[in-house]
mmCIF file of C-alpha atoms in Angstrom:
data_model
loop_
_atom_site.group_PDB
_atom_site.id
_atom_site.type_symbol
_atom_site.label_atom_id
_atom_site.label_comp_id
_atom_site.label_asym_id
_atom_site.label_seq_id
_atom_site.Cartn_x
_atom_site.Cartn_y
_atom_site.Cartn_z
ATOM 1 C CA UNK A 26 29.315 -0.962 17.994
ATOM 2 C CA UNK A 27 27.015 1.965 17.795
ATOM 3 C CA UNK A 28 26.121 1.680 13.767
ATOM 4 C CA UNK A 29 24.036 -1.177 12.299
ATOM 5 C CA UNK A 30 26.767 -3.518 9.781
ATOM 6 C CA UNK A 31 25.093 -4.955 7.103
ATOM 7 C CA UNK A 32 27.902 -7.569 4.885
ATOM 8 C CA UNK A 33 27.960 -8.151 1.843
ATOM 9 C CA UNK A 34 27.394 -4.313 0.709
ATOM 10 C CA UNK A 35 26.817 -5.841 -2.648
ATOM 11 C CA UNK A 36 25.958 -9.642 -3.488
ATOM 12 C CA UNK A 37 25.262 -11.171 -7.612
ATOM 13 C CA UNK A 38 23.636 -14.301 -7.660
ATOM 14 C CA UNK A 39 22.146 -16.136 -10.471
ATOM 15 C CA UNK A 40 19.014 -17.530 -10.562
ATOM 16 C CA UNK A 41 18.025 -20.190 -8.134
ATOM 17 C CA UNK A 42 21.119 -19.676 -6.433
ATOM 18 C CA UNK A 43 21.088 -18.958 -2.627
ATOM 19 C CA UNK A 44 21.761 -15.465 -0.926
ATOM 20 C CA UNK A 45 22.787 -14.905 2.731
ATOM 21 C CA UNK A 46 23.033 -11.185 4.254
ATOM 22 C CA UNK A 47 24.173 -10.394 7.485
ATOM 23 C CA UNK A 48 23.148 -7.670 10.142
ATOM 24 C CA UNK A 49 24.952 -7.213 13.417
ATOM 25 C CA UNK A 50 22.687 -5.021 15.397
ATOM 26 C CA UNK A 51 23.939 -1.804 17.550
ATOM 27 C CA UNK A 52 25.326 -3.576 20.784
ATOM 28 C CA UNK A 53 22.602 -4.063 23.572
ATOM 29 C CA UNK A 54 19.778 -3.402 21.061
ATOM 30 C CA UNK A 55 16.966 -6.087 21.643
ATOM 31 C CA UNK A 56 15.095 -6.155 18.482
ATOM 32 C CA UNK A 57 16.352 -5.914 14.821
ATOM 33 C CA UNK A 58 13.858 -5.546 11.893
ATOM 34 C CA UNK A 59 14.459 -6.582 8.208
ATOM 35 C CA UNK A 60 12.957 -4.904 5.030
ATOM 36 C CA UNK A 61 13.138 -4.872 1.329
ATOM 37 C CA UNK A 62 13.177 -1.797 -0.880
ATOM 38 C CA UNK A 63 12.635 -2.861 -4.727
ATOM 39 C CA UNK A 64 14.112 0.186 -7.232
ATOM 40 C CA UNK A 65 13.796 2.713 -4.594
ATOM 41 C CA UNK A 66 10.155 1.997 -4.534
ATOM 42 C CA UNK A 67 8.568 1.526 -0.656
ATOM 43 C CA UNK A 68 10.065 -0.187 1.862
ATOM 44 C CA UNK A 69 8.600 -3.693 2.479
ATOM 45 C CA UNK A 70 8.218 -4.755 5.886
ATOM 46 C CA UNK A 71 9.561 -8.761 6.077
ATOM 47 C CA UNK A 72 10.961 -9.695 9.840
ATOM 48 C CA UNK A 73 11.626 -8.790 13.229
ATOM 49 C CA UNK A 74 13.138 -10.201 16.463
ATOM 50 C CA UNK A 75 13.682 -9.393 19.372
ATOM 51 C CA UNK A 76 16.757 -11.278 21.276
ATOM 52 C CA UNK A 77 16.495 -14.354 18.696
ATOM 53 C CA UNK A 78 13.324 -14.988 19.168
ATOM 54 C CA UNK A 79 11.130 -13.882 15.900
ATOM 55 C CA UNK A 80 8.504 -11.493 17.116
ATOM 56 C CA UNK A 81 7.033 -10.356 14.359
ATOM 57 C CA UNK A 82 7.294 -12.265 10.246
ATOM 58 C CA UNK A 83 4.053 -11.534 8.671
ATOM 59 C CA UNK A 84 6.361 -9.900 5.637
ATOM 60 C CA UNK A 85 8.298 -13.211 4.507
ATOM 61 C CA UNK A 86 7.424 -14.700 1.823
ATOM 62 C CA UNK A 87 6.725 -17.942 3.077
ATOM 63 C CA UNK A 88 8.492 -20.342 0.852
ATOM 64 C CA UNK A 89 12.197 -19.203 0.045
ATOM 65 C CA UNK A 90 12.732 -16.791 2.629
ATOM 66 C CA UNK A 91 14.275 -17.773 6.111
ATOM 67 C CA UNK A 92 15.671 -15.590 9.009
ATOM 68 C CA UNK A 93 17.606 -15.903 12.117
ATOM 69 C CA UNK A 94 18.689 -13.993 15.322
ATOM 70 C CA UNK A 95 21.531 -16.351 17.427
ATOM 71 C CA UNK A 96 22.921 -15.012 20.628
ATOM 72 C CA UNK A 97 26.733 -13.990 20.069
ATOM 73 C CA UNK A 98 26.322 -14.048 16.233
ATOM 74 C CA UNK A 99 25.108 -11.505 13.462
ATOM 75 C CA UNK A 100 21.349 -11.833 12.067
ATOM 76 C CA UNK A 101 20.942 -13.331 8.915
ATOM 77 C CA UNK A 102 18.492 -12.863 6.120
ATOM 78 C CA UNK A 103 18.800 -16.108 3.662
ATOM 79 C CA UNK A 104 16.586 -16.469 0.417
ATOM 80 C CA UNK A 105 16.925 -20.058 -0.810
ATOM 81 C CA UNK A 106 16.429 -20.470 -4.595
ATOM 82 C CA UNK A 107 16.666 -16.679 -5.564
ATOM 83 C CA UNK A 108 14.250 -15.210 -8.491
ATOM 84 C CA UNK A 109 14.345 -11.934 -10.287
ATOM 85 C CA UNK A 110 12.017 -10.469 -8.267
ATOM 86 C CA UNK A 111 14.420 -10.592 -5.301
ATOM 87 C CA UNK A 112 16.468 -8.376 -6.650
ATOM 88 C CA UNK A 113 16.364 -5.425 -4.103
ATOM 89 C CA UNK A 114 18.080 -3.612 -0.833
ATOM 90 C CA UNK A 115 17.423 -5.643 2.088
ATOM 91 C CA UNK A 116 17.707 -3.342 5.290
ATOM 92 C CA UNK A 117 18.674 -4.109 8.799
ATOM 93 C CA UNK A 118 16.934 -2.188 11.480
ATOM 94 C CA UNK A 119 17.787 -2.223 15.461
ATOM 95 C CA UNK A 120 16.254 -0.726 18.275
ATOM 96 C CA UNK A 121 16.422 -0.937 22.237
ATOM 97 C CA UNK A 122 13.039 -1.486 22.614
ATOM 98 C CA UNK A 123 10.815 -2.582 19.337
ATOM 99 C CA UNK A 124 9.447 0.594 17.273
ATOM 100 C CA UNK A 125 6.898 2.001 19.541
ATOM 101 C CA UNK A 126 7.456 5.251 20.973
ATOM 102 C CA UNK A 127 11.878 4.306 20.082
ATOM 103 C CA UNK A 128 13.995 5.180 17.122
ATOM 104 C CA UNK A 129 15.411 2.584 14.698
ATOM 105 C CA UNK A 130 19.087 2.457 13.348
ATOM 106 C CA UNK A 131 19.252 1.565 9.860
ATOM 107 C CA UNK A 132 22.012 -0.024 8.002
ATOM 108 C CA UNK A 133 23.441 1.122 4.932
ATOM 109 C CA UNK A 134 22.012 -1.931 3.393
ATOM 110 C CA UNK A 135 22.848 -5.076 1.209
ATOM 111 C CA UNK A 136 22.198 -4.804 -2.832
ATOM 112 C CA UNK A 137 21.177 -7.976 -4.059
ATOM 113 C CA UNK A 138 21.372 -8.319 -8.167
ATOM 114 C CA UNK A 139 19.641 -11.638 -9.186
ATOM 115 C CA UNK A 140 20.897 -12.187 -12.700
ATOM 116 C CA UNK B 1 -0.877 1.602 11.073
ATOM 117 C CA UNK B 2 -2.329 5.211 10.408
ATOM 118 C CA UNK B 3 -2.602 5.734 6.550
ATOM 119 C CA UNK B 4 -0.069 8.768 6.146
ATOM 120 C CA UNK B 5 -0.760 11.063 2.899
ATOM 121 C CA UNK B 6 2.019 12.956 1.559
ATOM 122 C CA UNK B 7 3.280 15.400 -1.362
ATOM 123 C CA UNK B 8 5.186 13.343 -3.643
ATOM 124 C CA UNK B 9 7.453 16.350 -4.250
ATOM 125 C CA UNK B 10 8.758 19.590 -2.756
ATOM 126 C CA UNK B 11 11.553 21.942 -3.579
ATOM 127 C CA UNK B 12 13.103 24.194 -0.956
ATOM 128 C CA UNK B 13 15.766 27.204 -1.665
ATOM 129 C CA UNK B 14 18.984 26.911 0.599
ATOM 130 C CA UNK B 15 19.205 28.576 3.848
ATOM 131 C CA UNK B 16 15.283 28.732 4.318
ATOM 132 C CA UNK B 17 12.851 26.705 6.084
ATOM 133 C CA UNK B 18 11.491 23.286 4.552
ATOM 134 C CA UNK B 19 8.023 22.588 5.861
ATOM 135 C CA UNK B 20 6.880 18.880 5.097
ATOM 136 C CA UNK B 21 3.201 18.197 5.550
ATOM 137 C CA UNK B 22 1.392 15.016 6.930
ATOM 138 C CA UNK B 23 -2.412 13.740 6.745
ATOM 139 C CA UNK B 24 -2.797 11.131 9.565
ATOM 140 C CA UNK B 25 -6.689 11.930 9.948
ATOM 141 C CA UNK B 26 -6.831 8.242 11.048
ATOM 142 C CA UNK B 27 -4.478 8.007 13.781
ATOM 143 C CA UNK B 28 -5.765 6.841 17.212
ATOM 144 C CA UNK B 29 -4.937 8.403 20.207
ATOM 145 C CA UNK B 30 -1.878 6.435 21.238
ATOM 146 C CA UNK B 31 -0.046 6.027 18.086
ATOM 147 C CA UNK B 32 3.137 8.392 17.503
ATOM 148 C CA UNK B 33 3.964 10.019 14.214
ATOM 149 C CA UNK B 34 7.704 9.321 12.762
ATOM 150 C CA UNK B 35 9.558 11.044 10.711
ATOM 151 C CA UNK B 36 12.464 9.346 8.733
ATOM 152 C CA UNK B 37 14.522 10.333 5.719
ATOM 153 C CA UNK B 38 16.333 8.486 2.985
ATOM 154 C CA UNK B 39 19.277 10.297 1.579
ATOM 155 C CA UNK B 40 19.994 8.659 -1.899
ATOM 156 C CA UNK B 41 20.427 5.126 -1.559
ATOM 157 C CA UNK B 42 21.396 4.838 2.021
ATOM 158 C CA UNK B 43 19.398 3.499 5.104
ATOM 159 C CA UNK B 44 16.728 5.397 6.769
ATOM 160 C CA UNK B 45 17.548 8.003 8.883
ATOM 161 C CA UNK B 46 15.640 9.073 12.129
ATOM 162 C CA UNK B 47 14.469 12.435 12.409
ATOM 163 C CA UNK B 48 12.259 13.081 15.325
ATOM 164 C CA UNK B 49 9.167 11.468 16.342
ATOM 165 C CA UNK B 50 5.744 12.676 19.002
ATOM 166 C CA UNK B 51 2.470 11.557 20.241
ATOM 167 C CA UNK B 52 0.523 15.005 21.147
ATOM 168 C CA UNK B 53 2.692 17.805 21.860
ATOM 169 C CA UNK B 54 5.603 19.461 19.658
ATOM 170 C CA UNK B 55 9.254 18.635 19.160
ATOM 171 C CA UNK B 56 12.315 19.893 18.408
ATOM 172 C CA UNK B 57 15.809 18.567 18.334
ATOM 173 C CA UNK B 58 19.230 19.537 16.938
ATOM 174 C CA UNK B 59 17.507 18.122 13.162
ATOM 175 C CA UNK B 60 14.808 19.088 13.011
ATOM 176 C CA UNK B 61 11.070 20.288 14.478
ATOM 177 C CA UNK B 62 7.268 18.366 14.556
ATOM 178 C CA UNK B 63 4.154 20.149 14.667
ATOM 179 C CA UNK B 64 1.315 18.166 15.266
ATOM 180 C CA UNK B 65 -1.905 19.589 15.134
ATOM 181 C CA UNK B 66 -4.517 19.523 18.294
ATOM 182 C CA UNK B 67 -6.419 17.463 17.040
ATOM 183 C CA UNK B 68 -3.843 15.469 15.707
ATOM 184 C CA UNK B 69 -4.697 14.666 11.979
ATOM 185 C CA UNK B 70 -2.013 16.194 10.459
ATOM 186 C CA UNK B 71 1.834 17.188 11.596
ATOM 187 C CA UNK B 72 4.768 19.293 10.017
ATOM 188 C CA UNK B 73 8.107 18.055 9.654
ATOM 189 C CA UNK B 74 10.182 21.736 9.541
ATOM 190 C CA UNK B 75 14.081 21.730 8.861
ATOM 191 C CA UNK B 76 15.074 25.122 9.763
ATOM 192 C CA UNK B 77 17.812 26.198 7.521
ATOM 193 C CA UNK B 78 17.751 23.553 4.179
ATOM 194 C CA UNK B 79 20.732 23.025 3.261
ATOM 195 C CA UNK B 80 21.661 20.913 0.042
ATOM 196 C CA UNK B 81 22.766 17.433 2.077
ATOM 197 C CA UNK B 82 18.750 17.954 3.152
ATOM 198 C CA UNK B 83 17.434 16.466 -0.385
ATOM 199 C CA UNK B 84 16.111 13.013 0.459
ATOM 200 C CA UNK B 85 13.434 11.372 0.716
ATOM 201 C CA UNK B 86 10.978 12.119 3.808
ATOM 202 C CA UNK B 87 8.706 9.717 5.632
ATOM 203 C CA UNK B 88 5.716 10.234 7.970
ATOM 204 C CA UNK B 89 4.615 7.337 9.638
ATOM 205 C CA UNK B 90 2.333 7.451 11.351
ATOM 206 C CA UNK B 91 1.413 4.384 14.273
ATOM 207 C CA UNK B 92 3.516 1.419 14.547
ATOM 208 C CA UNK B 93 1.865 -1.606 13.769
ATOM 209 C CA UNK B 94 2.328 -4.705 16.135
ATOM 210 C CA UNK B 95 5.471 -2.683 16.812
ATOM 211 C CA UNK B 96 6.681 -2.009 13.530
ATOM 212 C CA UNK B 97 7.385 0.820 10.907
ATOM 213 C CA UNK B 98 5.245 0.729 7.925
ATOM 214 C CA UNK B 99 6.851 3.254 5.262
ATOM 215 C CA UNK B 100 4.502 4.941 2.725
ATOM 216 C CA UNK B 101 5.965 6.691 -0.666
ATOM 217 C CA UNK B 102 7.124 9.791 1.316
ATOM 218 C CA UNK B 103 7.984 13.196 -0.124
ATOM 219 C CA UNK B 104 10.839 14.053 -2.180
ATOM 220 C CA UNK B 105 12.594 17.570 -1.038
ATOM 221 C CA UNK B 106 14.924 19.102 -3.162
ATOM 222 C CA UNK B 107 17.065 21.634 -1.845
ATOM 223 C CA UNK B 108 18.113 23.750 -4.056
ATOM 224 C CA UNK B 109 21.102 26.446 -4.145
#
């Protein structure tokens, strides 16, 4: 398709609980980025792959935070044991070719309310 | 990644140009500047992007200095669906987009 989906639009989970978003990239896009925007405050970097390898994840938090990028299926973003602090819009990025010198398609992003 | 500085806040009347500034005095000579926006709560948009010389496309133009340190976002004709958020970035760091705070335009009628 040519926009970024991101599913679930909105997702409540309580505390501890685990949260799984989804991102199916623009079709024949290479690389798809992930970042977190907390209260409209900057964005925060976490992820990127290109094809399903991970090429760049110097912005997940180490711990609770997993990703993955499988051929004929959409990314996913999963945060085991969710805290407060998760709470946030976690947006989907994809490009053709990484970020250099290349625009990035944005999704409309996934709310996540940790209660 | 370039540090990018920024106006936290502009305001632009309807119909006339909006001219967003950028301080990149760090860049190196083979980083881009990008310009995205952020209209309410949705996704980043791309605007334009350029390495040395200027741009224009059906959004928007980018004037970049010669010497490069600083740039101009300029949206001809503001028009009210224009107030977002706007980001300069400027470099992208082991191939990724590092957003700053960006400016706020409001376009007002």
């Amino acid at each position: 398709g040519e926009e970024v989906a991101q599913t679930p639009k909105h997702l409540v989970r309580g505390e501890g609980q685990k949260a799984k978003l989804y991102c199916a990239p623009i079709k024949g896009h290479s690389y798809v980025f992930w970042y977190q925007q907390v209260l409209k405050n900057e964005f925060k970097f976490l992820i990127s792959f290109q094809n399903e390898n991970v090429f760049d994840e110097t912005g997940m938090p180490k711990e609770r935070f997993s990703a993955k990028c499988l051929p004929n299926s959409p990314c996913s973003l999963e945060i085991q044991a969710t805290k407060l602090e998760d709470s946030a819009v976690y947006f989907c990025a994809s490009s053709q070719l990484g970020a250099t010198n290349e625009k990035l398609f944005f999704g409309s992003g996934t709310q996540l309310s940790v209660l | 990644d370039a540090k990018t500085t920024q106006p936290p806040s502009m305001d632009c009347a309807e119909g006339r140009a909006a001219n967003l500034p950028c301080n990149h005095s760090t860049i190196s000579g083979n980083e881009y500047v990008y310009w995205y926006r952020q209209i309410h709560s949705q996704g980043p948009q791309y605007i334009i992007h350029g390495l040395k010389n200027n741009e224009t496309n059906e959004m928007a133009s980018l004037i970049i200095t010669e010497d490069r340190k600083s740039s101009t976002l300029i949206l001809p004709h503001a028009t009210l669906r224009d107030t977002a958020v706007y980001y300069c970035i400027a470099g992208a760091e082991t191939d990724k987009l590092i957003f700053g705070t960006g400016t706020r335009l409001q376009v007002f009628p």
